[in-house]
PDB file of C-alpha atoms in Angstrom:
ATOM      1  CA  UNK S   1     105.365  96.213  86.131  1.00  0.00           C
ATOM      2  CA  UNK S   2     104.717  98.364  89.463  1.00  0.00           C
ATOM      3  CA  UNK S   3     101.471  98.336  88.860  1.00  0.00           C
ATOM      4  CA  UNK S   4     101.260  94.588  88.041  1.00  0.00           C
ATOM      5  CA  UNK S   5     103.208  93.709  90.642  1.00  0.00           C
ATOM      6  CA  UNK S   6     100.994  96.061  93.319  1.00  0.00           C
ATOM      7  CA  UNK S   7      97.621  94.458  91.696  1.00  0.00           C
ATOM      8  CA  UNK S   8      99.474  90.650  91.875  1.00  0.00           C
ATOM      9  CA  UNK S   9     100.132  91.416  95.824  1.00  0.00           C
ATOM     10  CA  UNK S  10      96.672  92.879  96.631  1.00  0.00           C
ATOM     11  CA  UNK S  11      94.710  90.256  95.394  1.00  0.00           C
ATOM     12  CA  UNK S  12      96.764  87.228  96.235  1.00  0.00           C
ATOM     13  CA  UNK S  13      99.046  88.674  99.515  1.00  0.00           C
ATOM     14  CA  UNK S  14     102.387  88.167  99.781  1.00  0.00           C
ATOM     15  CA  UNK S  15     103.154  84.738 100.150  1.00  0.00           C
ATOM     16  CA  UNK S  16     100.677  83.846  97.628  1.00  0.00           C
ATOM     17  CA  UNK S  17     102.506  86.317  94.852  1.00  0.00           C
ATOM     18  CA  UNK S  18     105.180  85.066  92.216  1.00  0.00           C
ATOM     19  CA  UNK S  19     107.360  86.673  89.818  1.00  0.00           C
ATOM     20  CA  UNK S  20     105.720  84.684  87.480  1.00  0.00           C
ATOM     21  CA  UNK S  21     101.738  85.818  88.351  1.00  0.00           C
ATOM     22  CA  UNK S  22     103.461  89.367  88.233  1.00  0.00           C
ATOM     23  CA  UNK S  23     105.022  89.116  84.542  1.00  0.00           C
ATOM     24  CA  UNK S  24     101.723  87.700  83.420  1.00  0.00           C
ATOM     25  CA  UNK S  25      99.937  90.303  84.248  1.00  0.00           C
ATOM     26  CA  UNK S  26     102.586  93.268  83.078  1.00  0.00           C
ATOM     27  CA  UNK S  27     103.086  91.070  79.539  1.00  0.00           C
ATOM     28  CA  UNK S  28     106.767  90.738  80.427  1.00  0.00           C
ATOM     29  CA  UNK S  29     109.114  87.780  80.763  1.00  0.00           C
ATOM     30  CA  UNK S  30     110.597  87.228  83.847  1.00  0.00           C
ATOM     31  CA  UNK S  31     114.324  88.779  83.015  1.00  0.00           C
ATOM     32  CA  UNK S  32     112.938  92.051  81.911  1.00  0.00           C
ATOM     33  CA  UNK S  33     111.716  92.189  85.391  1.00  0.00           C
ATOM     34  CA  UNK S  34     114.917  91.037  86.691  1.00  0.00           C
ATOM     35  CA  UNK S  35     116.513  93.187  84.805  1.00  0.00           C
ATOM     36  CA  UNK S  36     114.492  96.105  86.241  1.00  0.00           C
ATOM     37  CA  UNK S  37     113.952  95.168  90.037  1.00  0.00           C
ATOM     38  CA  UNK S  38     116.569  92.404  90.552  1.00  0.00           C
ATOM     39  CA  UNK S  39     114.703  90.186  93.002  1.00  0.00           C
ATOM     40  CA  UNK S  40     111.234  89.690  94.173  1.00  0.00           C
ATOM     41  CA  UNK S  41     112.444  91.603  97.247  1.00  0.00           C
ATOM     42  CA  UNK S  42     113.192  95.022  95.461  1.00  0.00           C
ATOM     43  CA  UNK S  43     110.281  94.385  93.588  1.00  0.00           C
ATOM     44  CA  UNK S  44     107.969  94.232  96.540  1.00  0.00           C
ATOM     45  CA  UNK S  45     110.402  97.379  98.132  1.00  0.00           C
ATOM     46  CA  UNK S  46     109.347  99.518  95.197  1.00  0.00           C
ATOM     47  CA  UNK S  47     105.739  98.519  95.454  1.00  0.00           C
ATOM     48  CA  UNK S  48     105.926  99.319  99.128  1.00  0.00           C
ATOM     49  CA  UNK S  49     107.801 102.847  98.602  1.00  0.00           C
ATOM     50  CA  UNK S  50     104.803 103.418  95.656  1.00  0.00           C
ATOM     51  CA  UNK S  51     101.736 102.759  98.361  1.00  0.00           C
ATOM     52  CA  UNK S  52     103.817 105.252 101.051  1.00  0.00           C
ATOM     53  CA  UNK S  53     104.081 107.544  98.313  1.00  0.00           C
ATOM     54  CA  UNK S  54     100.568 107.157  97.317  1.00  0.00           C
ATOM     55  CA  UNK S  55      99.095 107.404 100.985  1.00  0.00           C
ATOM     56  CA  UNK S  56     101.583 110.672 102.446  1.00  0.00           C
ATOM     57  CA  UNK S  57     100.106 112.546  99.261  1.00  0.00           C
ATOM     58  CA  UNK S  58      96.932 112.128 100.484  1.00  0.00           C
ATOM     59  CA  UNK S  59      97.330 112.814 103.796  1.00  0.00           C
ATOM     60  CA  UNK S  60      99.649 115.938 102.908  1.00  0.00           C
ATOM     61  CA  UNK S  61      96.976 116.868 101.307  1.00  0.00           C
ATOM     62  CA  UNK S  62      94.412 116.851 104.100  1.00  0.00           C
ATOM     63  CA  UNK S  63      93.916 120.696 105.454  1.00  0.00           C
ATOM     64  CA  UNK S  64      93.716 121.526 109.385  1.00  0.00           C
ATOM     65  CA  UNK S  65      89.708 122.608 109.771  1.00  0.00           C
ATOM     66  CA  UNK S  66      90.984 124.183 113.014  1.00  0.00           C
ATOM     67  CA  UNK S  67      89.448 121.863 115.361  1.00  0.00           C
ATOM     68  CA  UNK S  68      92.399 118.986 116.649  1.00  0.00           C
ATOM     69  CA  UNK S  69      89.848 116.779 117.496  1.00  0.00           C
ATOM     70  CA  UNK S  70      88.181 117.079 113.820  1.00  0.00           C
ATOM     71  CA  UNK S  71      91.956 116.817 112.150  1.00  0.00           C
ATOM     72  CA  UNK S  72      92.778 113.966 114.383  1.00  0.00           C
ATOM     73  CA  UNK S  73      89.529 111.884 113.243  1.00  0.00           C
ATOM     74  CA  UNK S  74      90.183 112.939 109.888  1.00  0.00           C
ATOM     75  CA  UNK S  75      93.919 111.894 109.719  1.00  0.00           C
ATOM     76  CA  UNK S  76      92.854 108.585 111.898  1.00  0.00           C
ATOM     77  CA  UNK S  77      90.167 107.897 109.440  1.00  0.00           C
ATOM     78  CA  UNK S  78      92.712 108.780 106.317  1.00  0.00           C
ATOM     79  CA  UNK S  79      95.090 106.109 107.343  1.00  0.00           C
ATOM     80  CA  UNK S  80      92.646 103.171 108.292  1.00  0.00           C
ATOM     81  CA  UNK S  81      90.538 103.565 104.993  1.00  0.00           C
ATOM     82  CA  UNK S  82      94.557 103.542 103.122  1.00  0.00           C
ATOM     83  CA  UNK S  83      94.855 100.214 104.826  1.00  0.00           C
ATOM     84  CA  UNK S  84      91.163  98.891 104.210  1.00  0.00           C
ATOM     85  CA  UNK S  85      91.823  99.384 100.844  1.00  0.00           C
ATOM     86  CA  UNK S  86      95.188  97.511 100.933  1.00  0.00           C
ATOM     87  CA  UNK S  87      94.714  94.780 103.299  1.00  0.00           C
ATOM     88  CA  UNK S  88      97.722  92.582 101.502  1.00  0.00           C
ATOM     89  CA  UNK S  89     100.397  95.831 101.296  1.00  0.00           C
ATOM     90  CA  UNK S  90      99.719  97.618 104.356  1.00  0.00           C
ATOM     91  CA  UNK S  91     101.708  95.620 106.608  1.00  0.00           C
ATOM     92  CA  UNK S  92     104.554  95.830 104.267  1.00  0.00           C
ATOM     93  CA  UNK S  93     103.937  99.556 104.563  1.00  0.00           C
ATOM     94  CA  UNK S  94     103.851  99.478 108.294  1.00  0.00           C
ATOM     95  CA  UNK S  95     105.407  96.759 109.893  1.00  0.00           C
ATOM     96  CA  UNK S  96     104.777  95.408 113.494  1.00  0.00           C
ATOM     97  CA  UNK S  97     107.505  93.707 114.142  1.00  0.00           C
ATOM     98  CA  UNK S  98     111.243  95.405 114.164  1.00  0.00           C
ATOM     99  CA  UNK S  99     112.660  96.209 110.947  1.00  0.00           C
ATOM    100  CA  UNK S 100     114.258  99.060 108.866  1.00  0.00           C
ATOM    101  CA  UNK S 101     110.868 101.245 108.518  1.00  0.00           C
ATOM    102  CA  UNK S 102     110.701 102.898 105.151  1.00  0.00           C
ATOM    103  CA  UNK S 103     111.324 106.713 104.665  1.00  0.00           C
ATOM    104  CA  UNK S 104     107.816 107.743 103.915  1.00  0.00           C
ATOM    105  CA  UNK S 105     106.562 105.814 107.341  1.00  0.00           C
ATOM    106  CA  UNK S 106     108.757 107.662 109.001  1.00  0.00           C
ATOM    107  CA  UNK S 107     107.928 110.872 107.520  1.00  0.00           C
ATOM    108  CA  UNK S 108     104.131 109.792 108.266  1.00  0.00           C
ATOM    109  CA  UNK S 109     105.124 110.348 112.015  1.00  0.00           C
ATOM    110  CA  UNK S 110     107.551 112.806 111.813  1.00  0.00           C
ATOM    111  CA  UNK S 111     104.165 115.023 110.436  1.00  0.00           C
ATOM    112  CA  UNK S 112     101.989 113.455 113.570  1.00  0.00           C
ATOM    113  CA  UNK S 113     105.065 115.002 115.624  1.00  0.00           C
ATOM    114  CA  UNK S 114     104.649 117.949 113.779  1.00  0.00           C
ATOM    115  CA  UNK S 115     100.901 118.681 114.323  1.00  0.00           C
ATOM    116  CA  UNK S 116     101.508 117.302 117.918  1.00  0.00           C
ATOM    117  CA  UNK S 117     104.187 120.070 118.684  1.00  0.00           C
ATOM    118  CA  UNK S 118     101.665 122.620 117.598  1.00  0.00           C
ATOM    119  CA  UNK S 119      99.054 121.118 119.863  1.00  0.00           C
ATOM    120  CA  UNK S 120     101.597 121.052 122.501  1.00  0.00           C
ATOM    121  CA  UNK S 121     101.977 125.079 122.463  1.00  0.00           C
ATOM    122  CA  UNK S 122      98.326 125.643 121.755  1.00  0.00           C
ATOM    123  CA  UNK S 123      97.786 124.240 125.366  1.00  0.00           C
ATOM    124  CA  UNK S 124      95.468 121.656 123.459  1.00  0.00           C
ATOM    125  CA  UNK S 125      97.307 118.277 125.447  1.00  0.00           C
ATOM    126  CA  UNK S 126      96.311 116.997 128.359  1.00  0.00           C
ATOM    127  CA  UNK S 127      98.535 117.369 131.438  1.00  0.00           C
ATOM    128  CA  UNK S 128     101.178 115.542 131.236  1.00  0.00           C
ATOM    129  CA  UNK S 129     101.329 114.469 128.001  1.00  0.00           C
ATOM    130  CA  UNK S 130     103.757 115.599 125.814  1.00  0.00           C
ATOM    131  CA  UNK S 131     103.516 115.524 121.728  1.00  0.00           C
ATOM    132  CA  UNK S 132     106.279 112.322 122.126  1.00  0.00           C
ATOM    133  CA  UNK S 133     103.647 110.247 124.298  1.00  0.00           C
ATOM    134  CA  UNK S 134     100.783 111.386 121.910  1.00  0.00           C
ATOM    135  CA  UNK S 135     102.881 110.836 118.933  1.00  0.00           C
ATOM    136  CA  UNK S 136     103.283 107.115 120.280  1.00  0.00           C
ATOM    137  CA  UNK S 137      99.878 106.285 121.945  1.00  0.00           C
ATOM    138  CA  UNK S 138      98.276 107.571 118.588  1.00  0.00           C
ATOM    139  CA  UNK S 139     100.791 105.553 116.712  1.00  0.00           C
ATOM    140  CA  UNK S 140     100.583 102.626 118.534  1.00  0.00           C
ATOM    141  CA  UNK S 141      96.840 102.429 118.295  1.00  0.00           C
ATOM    142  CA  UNK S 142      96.294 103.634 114.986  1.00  0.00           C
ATOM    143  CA  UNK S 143      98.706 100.755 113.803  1.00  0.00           C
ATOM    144  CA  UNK S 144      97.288  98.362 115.653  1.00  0.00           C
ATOM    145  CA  UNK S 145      93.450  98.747 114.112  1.00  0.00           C
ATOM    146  CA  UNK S 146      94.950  99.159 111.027  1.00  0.00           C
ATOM    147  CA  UNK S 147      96.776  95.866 111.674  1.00  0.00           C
ATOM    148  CA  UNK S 148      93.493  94.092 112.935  1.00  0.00           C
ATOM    149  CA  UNK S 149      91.536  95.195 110.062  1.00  0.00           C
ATOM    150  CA  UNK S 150      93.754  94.178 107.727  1.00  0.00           C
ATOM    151  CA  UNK S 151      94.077  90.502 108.959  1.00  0.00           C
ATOM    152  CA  UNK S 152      90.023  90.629 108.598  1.00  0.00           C
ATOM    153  CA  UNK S 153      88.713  93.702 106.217  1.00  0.00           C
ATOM    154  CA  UNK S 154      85.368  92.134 105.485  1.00  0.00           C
ATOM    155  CA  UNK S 155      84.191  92.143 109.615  1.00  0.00           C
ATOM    156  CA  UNK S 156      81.369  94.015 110.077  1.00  0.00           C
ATOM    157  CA  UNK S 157      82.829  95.816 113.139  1.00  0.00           C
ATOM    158  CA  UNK S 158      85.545  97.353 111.435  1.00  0.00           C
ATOM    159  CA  UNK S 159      84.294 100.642 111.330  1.00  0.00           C
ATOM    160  CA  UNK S 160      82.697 100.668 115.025  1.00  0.00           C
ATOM    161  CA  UNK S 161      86.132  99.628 115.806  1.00  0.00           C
ATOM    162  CA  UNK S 162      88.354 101.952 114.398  1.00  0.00           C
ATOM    163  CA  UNK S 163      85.786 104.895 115.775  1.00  0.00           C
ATOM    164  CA  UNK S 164      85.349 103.714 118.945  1.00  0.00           C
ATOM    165  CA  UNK S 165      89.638 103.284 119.699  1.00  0.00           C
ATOM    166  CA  UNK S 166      90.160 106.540 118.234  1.00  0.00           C
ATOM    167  CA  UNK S 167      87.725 108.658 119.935  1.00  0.00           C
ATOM    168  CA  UNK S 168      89.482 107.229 123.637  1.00  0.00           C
ATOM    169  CA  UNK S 169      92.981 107.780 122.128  1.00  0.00           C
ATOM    170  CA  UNK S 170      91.965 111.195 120.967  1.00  0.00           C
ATOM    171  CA  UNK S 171      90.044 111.712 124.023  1.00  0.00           C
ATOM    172  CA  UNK S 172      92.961 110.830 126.238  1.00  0.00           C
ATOM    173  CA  UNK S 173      95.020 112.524 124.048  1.00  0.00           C
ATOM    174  CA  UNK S 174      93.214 116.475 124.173  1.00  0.00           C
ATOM    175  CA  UNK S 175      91.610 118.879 126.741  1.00  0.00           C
ATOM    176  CA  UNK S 176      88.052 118.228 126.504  1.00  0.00           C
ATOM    177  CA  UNK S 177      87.944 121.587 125.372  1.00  0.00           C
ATOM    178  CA  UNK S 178      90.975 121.894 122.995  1.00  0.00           C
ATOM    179  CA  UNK S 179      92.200 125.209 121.601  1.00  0.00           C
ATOM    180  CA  UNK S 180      91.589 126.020 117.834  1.00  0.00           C
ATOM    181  CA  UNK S 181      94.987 125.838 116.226  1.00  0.00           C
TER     182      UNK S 181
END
């Protein structure tokens, strides 16, 4: 039914999804999917926690090269292509506007922190930036291309500009000659 239900809301977005289109698809009736999720709600929360779970394995899985600037680009390019490929979930998955963000978005940052903090004592920042103001500039901007792909994924300028926001970001971001971590 996850899978149904994550199939139902990629190809015909949120508002366009029913419970019904859903059981169709998973050859269920509509209480054995109640009886499972509850609501449409929980149903969409699980297929929300799924895609988080789905995207932090691949990006746990990404290894530091040793260059920031290459791991940055990498992680940058990791996260747009997640949301390029789920134009209909990924705001779900990272919301712009103020609401309870789920556990695997926060853990998302809390790992940008992470390799930020490391930067931060390799002397790799820029002065006066600390791995809090990267961790939100990066943020920010990352979610924010993601965002504006998502509303058109078919643009032919998608790629130019998710490359050409995150070289400045990373660029304000590092030393033009970062340490190796």
């Amino acid at each position: 039914m996850l899978d149904a239900a994550t199939a139902v809301v990629s190809q015909q977005g949120i508002d366009g999804t029913s419970l019904r289109a859903i059981c169709a698809r998973a050859g269920v009736q509509l209480p054995t999917l109640y009886h499972f999720f509850g609501d449409k709600q929980r149903l969409l929360d699980a297929v929300v926690a799924a895609s988080l779970d789905q995207y932090l394995e691949h990006k746990q899985g990404l290894q530091s090269t040793g260059d920031p600037r290459a791991d940055l680009r990498r992680g940058w390019d990791l996260h747009v292509g997640f949301a390029r490929q789920n134009p209909a979930i990924y705001p779900l998955m990272f919301p712009l506007r103020p609401s309870p963000e789920p556990q695997a978005a926060t853990l998302s940052r809390e790992m940008l922190r992470a390799g930020f903090h490391q930067l931060a004592r390799a002397g790799a920042l820029r002065s006066g930036v600390t791995a809090e103001l990267a961790t939100r500039s990066l943020s920010a901007a990352l979610r924010g291309v993601a965002t504006t792909i998502c509303e058109n994924p078919h643009h032919r300028d998608n790629s130019r500009l998710s490359a050409t926001v995150r070289d400045a970001v990373i660029d304000a971001l590092l030393h033009e000659e970062s340490p190796t971590t």
